[in-house]
Amino acid sequence: MGINFHPRAGTLLMCDFRGAVPPEINKRRPVVVITPRLANRDQLAMVVPTSTTEPRSMQPFHVRLLKNYHPNEPDDLPVWAKCDLVSSVSFARLDRFHVGHRRFEAPMISADDLASIRKGVLAALGLVD
């Protein structure tokens, strides 16, 4: 459906990546918004996808979150931010989590987890030693 608001950095949303070209991510996946509202970037957000599948080979751009923020899953379910898959996406691809009859949520992650994800993105881009 798409969102009609600009999400704050640290907001967890669902992103529909369908229609991407392989080997790009190509399904619905929870994502963390990593940038604040930026000038001349209406209807776009930078996001990092998350996954409950542990990476086969841990790298500096794989960030284990302190908890699972997905409102329909247990808090203690392990989840990783896949910072090497950072993307700029249209708000039309983003949606809140459906949590009940006509009820939707867009949880916020902790400041510590957001800082760790941003460091992971820098590592994925080769911008740290």
Short mmCIF file of N, CA and C in Angstrom, two decimals:
data_model
loop_
_atom_site.label_atom_id
_atom_site.label_comp_id
_atom_site.label_asym_id
_atom_site.label_seq_id
_atom_site.Cartn_x
_atom_site.Cartn_y
_atom_site.Cartn_z
N MET A 1 0.82 -1.19 0.00
CA MET A 1 0.00 0.00 0.00
C MET A 1 0.87 1.25 0.00
N GLY A 2 1.92 1.30 0.77
CA GLY A 2 2.78 2.47 0.85
C GLY A 2 2.42 3.37 2.02
N ILE A 3 3.42 4.06 2.52
CA ILE A 3 3.20 4.97 3.65
C ILE A 3 2.95 6.38 3.13
N ASN A 4 2.29 7.19 3.94
CA ASN A 4 2.02 8.58 3.57
C ASN A 4 2.64 9.54 4.57
N PHE A 5 3.71 9.10 5.23
CA PHE A 5 4.43 9.95 6.19
C PHE A 5 5.92 9.69 6.01
N HIS A 6 6.73 10.64 6.43
CA HIS A 6 8.18 10.43 6.34
C HIS A 6 8.64 9.76 7.62
N PRO A 7 9.15 8.51 7.53
CA PRO A 7 9.56 7.80 8.74
C PRO A 7 10.85 8.39 9.32
N ARG A 8 10.94 8.36 10.63
CA ARG A 8 12.15 8.82 11.31
C ARG A 8 13.23 7.75 11.22
N ALA A 9 14.48 8.17 11.33
CA ALA A 9 15.58 7.21 11.39
C ALA A 9 15.36 6.30 12.59
N GLY A 10 15.51 5.00 12.38
CA GLY A 10 15.29 4.03 13.44
C GLY A 10 13.92 3.38 13.39
N THR A 11 13.08 3.78 12.44
CA THR A 11 11.75 3.18 12.30
C THR A 11 11.88 1.83 11.60
N LEU A 12 11.19 0.82 12.12
CA LEU A 12 11.13 -0.51 11.49
C LEU A 12 9.84 -0.59 10.69
N LEU A 13 9.98 -0.92 9.41
CA LEU A 13 8.84 -1.03 8.50
C LEU A 13 8.99 -2.30 7.67
N MET A 14 7.94 -2.64 6.94
CA MET A 14 8.03 -3.72 5.95
C MET A 14 8.30 -3.09 4.60
N CYS A 15 9.19 -3.72 3.81
CA CYS A 15 9.51 -3.22 2.48
C CYS A 15 9.24 -4.32 1.46
N ASP A 16 8.55 -3.97 0.41
CA ASP A 16 8.25 -4.91 -0.68
C ASP A 16 9.28 -4.71 -1.78
N PHE A 17 10.30 -5.57 -1.79
CA PHE A 17 11.37 -5.49 -2.78
C PHE A 17 11.01 -6.22 -4.07
N ARG A 18 9.80 -6.81 -4.14
CA ARG A 18 9.45 -7.56 -5.35
C ARG A 18 9.58 -6.68 -6.58
N GLY A 19 10.04 -7.29 -7.66
CA GLY A 19 10.27 -6.56 -8.90
C GLY A 19 11.72 -6.16 -9.08
N ALA A 20 12.55 -6.43 -8.07
CA ALA A 20 13.97 -6.15 -8.19
C ALA A 20 14.61 -7.19 -9.12
N VAL A 21 15.81 -6.92 -9.56
CA VAL A 21 16.52 -7.80 -10.48
C VAL A 21 17.50 -8.66 -9.69
N PRO A 22 17.42 -10.00 -9.79
CA PRO A 22 18.38 -10.86 -9.09
C PRO A 22 19.82 -10.51 -9.50
N PRO A 23 20.76 -10.55 -8.59
CA PRO A 23 20.71 -11.10 -7.24
C PRO A 23 20.27 -10.11 -6.16
N GLU A 24 19.62 -9.01 -6.54
CA GLU A 24 19.10 -8.08 -5.54
C GLU A 24 18.05 -8.78 -4.68
N ILE A 25 17.87 -8.27 -3.48
CA ILE A 25 16.82 -8.80 -2.60
C ILE A 25 15.48 -8.64 -3.32
N ASN A 26 14.62 -9.67 -3.26
CA ASN A 26 13.44 -9.69 -4.12
C ASN A 26 12.22 -10.28 -3.40
N LYS A 27 11.94 -9.79 -2.18
CA LYS A 27 10.75 -10.24 -1.45
C LYS A 27 10.40 -9.21 -0.39
N ARG A 28 9.33 -9.46 0.35
CA ARG A 28 8.96 -8.58 1.46
C ARG A 28 9.87 -8.87 2.64
N ARG A 29 10.37 -7.82 3.26
CA ARG A 29 11.32 -8.00 4.35
C ARG A 29 11.23 -6.81 5.30
N PRO A 30 11.39 -7.04 6.61
CA PRO A 30 11.48 -5.91 7.54
C PRO A 30 12.74 -5.10 7.25
N VAL A 31 12.63 -3.78 7.37
CA VAL A 31 13.77 -2.89 7.14
C VAL A 31 13.81 -1.82 8.21
N VAL A 32 15.02 -1.30 8.44
CA VAL A 32 15.22 -0.18 9.35
C VAL A 32 15.56 1.05 8.52
N VAL A 33 14.84 2.13 8.74
CA VAL A 33 15.16 3.41 8.10
C VAL A 33 16.39 3.96 8.80
N ILE A 34 17.42 4.34 8.02
CA ILE A 34 18.68 4.76 8.65
C ILE A 34 18.99 6.24 8.48
N THR A 35 18.20 6.97 7.68
CA THR A 35 18.48 8.38 7.47
C THR A 35 17.32 9.24 7.95
N PRO A 36 17.62 10.46 8.40
CA PRO A 36 16.54 11.39 8.72
C PRO A 36 15.94 11.94 7.43
N ARG A 37 14.94 12.75 7.56
CA ARG A 37 14.36 13.43 6.39
C ARG A 37 15.45 14.32 5.78
N LEU A 38 15.68 14.15 4.49
CA LEU A 38 16.72 14.91 3.80
C LEU A 38 16.10 15.82 2.74
N ALA A 39 16.71 16.97 2.51
CA ALA A 39 16.21 17.92 1.51
C ALA A 39 16.20 17.28 0.13
N ASN A 40 15.17 17.57 -0.63
CA ASN A 40 15.02 17.10 -2.01
C ASN A 40 14.98 15.57 -2.12
N ARG A 41 14.55 14.88 -1.08
CA ARG A 41 14.42 13.42 -1.13
C ARG A 41 13.02 13.02 -0.67
N ASP A 42 12.03 13.75 -1.14
CA ASP A 42 10.65 13.41 -0.80
C ASP A 42 10.32 12.04 -1.37
N GLN A 43 9.60 11.27 -0.60
CA GLN A 43 9.12 9.95 -1.02
C GLN A 43 10.23 8.91 -1.16
N LEU A 44 11.43 9.17 -0.59
CA LEU A 44 12.53 8.20 -0.60
C LEU A 44 13.09 8.04 0.80
N ALA A 45 13.48 6.82 1.13
CA ALA A 45 14.13 6.54 2.41
C ALA A 45 15.27 5.56 2.18
N MET A 46 16.34 5.73 2.93
CA MET A 46 17.44 4.76 2.91
C MET A 46 17.13 3.72 3.98
N VAL A 47 17.17 2.44 3.59
CA VAL A 47 16.79 1.37 4.50
C VAL A 47 17.83 0.25 4.48
N VAL A 48 17.87 -0.49 5.59
CA VAL A 48 18.69 -1.70 5.71
C VAL A 48 17.75 -2.84 6.07
N PRO A 49 17.75 -3.93 5.28
CA PRO A 49 16.88 -5.06 5.60
C PRO A 49 17.38 -5.85 6.80
N THR A 50 16.45 -6.52 7.47
CA THR A 50 16.79 -7.40 8.59
C THR A 50 16.37 -8.82 8.26
N SER A 51 16.98 -9.77 8.97
CA SER A 51 16.70 -11.18 8.73
C SER A 51 16.88 -11.97 10.01
N THR A 52 16.08 -13.01 10.16
CA THR A 52 16.26 -13.93 11.30
C THR A 52 17.18 -15.08 10.93
N THR A 53 17.67 -15.10 9.70
CA THR A 53 18.63 -16.13 9.27
C THR A 53 20.04 -15.64 9.57
N GLU A 54 20.76 -16.41 10.37
CA GLU A 54 22.12 -16.04 10.73
C GLU A 54 23.02 -16.08 9.49
N PRO A 55 23.86 -15.06 9.31
CA PRO A 55 24.78 -15.08 8.16
C PRO A 55 25.71 -16.29 8.22
N ARG A 56 26.00 -16.87 7.04
CA ARG A 56 26.90 -18.04 6.98
C ARG A 56 28.30 -17.68 7.44
N SER A 57 28.75 -16.52 7.05
CA SER A 57 30.09 -16.05 7.41
C SER A 57 29.95 -14.62 7.93
N MET A 58 30.07 -14.46 9.23
CA MET A 58 29.88 -13.14 9.84
C MET A 58 30.92 -12.15 9.30
N GLN A 59 30.43 -10.97 8.94
CA GLN A 59 31.27 -9.89 8.44
C GLN A 59 30.95 -8.62 9.24
N PRO A 60 31.81 -7.61 9.17
CA PRO A 60 31.54 -6.37 9.91
C PRO A 60 30.23 -5.69 9.51
N PHE A 61 29.70 -6.02 8.33
CA PHE A 61 28.45 -5.41 7.88
C PHE A 61 27.23 -6.24 8.27
N HIS A 62 27.41 -7.31 9.03
CA HIS A 62 26.29 -8.07 9.61
C HIS A 62 26.18 -7.65 11.07
N VAL A 63 25.06 -7.05 11.44
CA VAL A 63 24.89 -6.51 12.79
C VAL A 63 23.77 -7.25 13.50
N ARG A 64 24.12 -7.92 14.60
CA ARG A 64 23.11 -8.59 15.43
C ARG A 64 22.43 -7.53 16.28
N LEU A 65 21.11 -7.45 16.19
CA LEU A 65 20.37 -6.46 16.97
C LEU A 65 20.18 -6.94 18.40
N LEU A 66 20.01 -6.00 19.31
CA LEU A 66 19.86 -6.32 20.73
C LEU A 66 18.58 -7.10 21.01
N LYS A 67 17.56 -6.90 20.16
CA LYS A 67 16.30 -7.62 20.29
C LYS A 67 15.60 -7.64 18.94
N ASN A 68 14.57 -8.42 18.84
CA ASN A 68 13.74 -8.44 17.64
C ASN A 68 12.61 -7.43 17.85
N TYR A 69 12.55 -6.42 17.01
CA TYR A 69 11.55 -5.35 17.15
C TYR A 69 10.27 -5.63 16.38
N HIS A 70 10.24 -6.70 15.60
CA HIS A 70 9.06 -7.05 14.80
C HIS A 70 7.90 -7.29 15.76
N PRO A 71 6.79 -6.56 15.60
CA PRO A 71 5.70 -6.65 16.58
C PRO A 71 4.96 -7.99 16.58
N ASN A 72 5.12 -8.81 15.55
CA ASN A 72 4.42 -10.10 15.48
C ASN A 72 5.33 -11.28 15.75
N GLU A 73 6.53 -11.03 16.28
CA GLU A 73 7.49 -12.10 16.56
C GLU A 73 8.03 -11.93 17.98
N PRO A 74 8.58 -13.01 18.56
CA PRO A 74 9.14 -12.91 19.91
C PRO A 74 10.33 -11.95 19.97
N ASP A 75 10.42 -11.19 21.05
CA ASP A 75 11.53 -10.24 21.23
C ASP A 75 12.88 -10.93 21.26
N ASP A 76 12.93 -12.18 21.75
CA ASP A 76 14.22 -12.86 21.89
C ASP A 76 14.63 -13.66 20.65
N LEU A 77 13.87 -13.57 19.56
CA LEU A 77 14.24 -14.22 18.31
C LEU A 77 15.44 -13.48 17.72
N PRO A 78 16.58 -14.16 17.48
CA PRO A 78 17.76 -13.47 16.95
C PRO A 78 17.47 -12.84 15.58
N VAL A 79 17.99 -11.62 15.39
CA VAL A 79 17.78 -10.92 14.12
C VAL A 79 19.05 -10.12 13.78
N TRP A 80 19.36 -10.10 12.49
CA TRP A 80 20.54 -9.41 12.00
C TRP A 80 20.15 -8.35 10.99
N ALA A 81 20.84 -7.21 11.04
CA ALA A 81 20.72 -6.20 10.00
C ALA A 81 21.74 -6.55 8.92
N LYS A 82 21.28 -6.61 7.68
CA LYS A 82 22.13 -6.95 6.53
C LYS A 82 22.60 -5.64 5.89
N CYS A 83 23.60 -5.01 6.51
CA CYS A 83 24.01 -3.66 6.14
C CYS A 83 24.62 -3.56 4.75
N ASP A 84 25.04 -4.68 4.18
CA ASP A 84 25.57 -4.66 2.81
C ASP A 84 24.45 -4.54 1.78
N LEU A 85 23.20 -4.63 2.21
CA LEU A 85 22.05 -4.53 1.31
C LEU A 85 21.31 -3.20 1.46
N VAL A 86 22.01 -2.18 1.93
CA VAL A 86 21.41 -0.85 2.09
C VAL A 86 20.82 -0.40 0.75
N SER A 87 19.63 0.20 0.80
CA SER A 87 18.92 0.61 -0.42
C SER A 87 18.19 1.92 -0.21
N SER A 88 18.03 2.65 -1.29
CA SER A 88 17.16 3.81 -1.32
C SER A 88 15.85 3.36 -1.95
N VAL A 89 14.74 3.46 -1.22
CA VAL A 89 13.47 2.93 -1.71
C VAL A 89 12.37 3.99 -1.65
N SER A 90 11.40 3.83 -2.52
CA SER A 90 10.22 4.69 -2.55
C SER A 90 9.32 4.38 -1.36
N PHE A 91 8.64 5.39 -0.86
CA PHE A 91 7.65 5.17 0.19
C PHE A 91 6.57 4.19 -0.27
N ALA A 92 6.35 4.07 -1.58
CA ALA A 92 5.35 3.14 -2.11
C ALA A 92 5.72 1.69 -1.79
N ARG A 93 7.00 1.41 -1.53
CA ARG A 93 7.43 0.05 -1.17
C ARG A 93 7.31 -0.23 0.33
N LEU A 94 7.10 0.81 1.13
CA LEU A 94 7.13 0.68 2.59
C LEU A 94 5.73 0.63 3.19
N ASP A 95 5.61 -0.13 4.27
CA ASP A 95 4.33 -0.19 4.98
C ASP A 95 4.60 -0.51 6.44
N ARG A 96 3.62 -0.17 7.27
CA ARG A 96 3.69 -0.52 8.69
C ARG A 96 3.31 -1.99 8.86
N PHE A 97 3.51 -2.52 10.05
CA PHE A 97 3.17 -3.91 10.36
C PHE A 97 1.69 -4.00 10.74
N HIS A 98 0.99 -4.94 10.15
CA HIS A 98 -0.41 -5.20 10.50
C HIS A 98 -0.41 -6.01 11.78
N VAL A 99 -1.01 -5.48 12.85
CA VAL A 99 -0.99 -6.15 14.15
C VAL A 99 -2.37 -6.51 14.67
N GLY A 100 -3.40 -6.21 13.93
CA GLY A 100 -4.76 -6.52 14.35
C GLY A 100 -5.75 -5.89 13.39
N HIS A 101 -7.02 -6.07 13.70
CA HIS A 101 -8.06 -5.53 12.84
C HIS A 101 -7.91 -4.01 12.70
N ARG A 102 -7.51 -3.57 11.51
CA ARG A 102 -7.30 -2.15 11.22
C ARG A 102 -6.32 -1.49 12.18
N ARG A 103 -5.33 -2.26 12.65
CA ARG A 103 -4.30 -1.74 13.54
C ARG A 103 -2.93 -2.00 12.91
N PHE A 104 -2.12 -0.95 12.88
CA PHE A 104 -0.80 -1.03 12.27
C PHE A 104 0.22 -0.37 13.20
N GLU A 105 1.45 -0.87 13.17
CA GLU A 105 2.52 -0.32 14.00
C GLU A 105 3.78 -0.10 13.16
N ALA A 106 4.56 0.88 13.57
CA ALA A 106 5.87 1.15 12.99
C ALA A 106 6.83 1.35 14.17
N PRO A 107 7.34 0.25 14.75
CA PRO A 107 8.17 0.36 15.95
C PRO A 107 9.49 1.10 15.69
N MET A 108 10.04 1.65 16.75
CA MET A 108 11.35 2.29 16.71
C MET A 108 12.37 1.35 17.34
N ILE A 109 13.55 1.25 16.72
CA ILE A 109 14.62 0.46 17.32
C ILE A 109 15.39 1.36 18.29
N SER A 110 16.26 0.77 19.09
CA SER A 110 17.03 1.55 20.07
C SER A 110 18.09 2.40 19.37
N ALA A 111 18.50 3.46 20.05
CA ALA A 111 19.56 4.33 19.52
C ALA A 111 20.86 3.54 19.35
N ASP A 112 21.14 2.60 20.27
CA ASP A 112 22.35 1.78 20.16
C ASP A 112 22.31 0.90 18.92
N ASP A 113 21.16 0.27 18.65
CA ASP A 113 21.05 -0.57 17.45
C ASP A 113 21.17 0.27 16.18
N LEU A 114 20.56 1.46 16.16
CA LEU A 114 20.66 2.33 14.98
C LEU A 114 22.12 2.73 14.74
N ALA A 115 22.84 3.08 15.80
CA ALA A 115 24.26 3.44 15.66
C ALA A 115 25.07 2.26 15.13
N SER A 116 24.78 1.06 15.61
CA SER A 116 25.50 -0.14 15.14
C SER A 116 25.21 -0.41 13.67
N ILE A 117 23.96 -0.22 13.26
CA ILE A 117 23.60 -0.42 11.84
C ILE A 117 24.33 0.60 10.97
N ARG A 118 24.36 1.83 11.39
CA ARG A 118 25.06 2.85 10.60
C ARG A 118 26.55 2.52 10.47
N LYS A 119 27.17 2.00 11.53
CA LYS A 119 28.57 1.57 11.44
C LYS A 119 28.70 0.40 10.48
N GLY A 120 27.73 -0.51 10.50
CA GLY A 120 27.74 -1.63 9.57
C GLY A 120 27.64 -1.18 8.12
N VAL A 121 26.84 -0.15 7.86
CA VAL A 121 26.72 0.39 6.50
C VAL A 121 28.07 0.98 6.06
N LEU A 122 28.73 1.71 6.94
CA LEU A 122 30.05 2.25 6.60
C LEU A 122 31.02 1.12 6.26
N ALA A 123 30.97 0.03 7.02
CA ALA A 123 31.83 -1.13 6.74
C ALA A 123 31.48 -1.74 5.38
N ALA A 124 30.19 -1.84 5.08
CA ALA A 124 29.76 -2.42 3.81
C ALA A 124 30.22 -1.58 2.62
N LEU A 125 30.32 -0.28 2.83
CA LEU A 125 30.75 0.62 1.76
C LEU A 125 32.27 0.78 1.70
N GLY A 126 32.97 0.08 2.60
CA GLY A 126 34.43 0.15 2.62
C GLY A 126 34.96 1.46 3.15
N LEU A 127 34.20 2.12 4.03
CA LEU A 127 34.57 3.44 4.53
C LEU A 127 35.18 3.42 5.92
N VAL A 128 35.49 2.23 6.43
CA VAL A 128 36.17 2.12 7.73
C VAL A 128 37.37 1.20 7.57
N ASP A 129 38.36 1.42 8.43
CA ASP A 129 39.56 0.58 8.37
C ASP A 129 39.41 -0.65 9.23
#
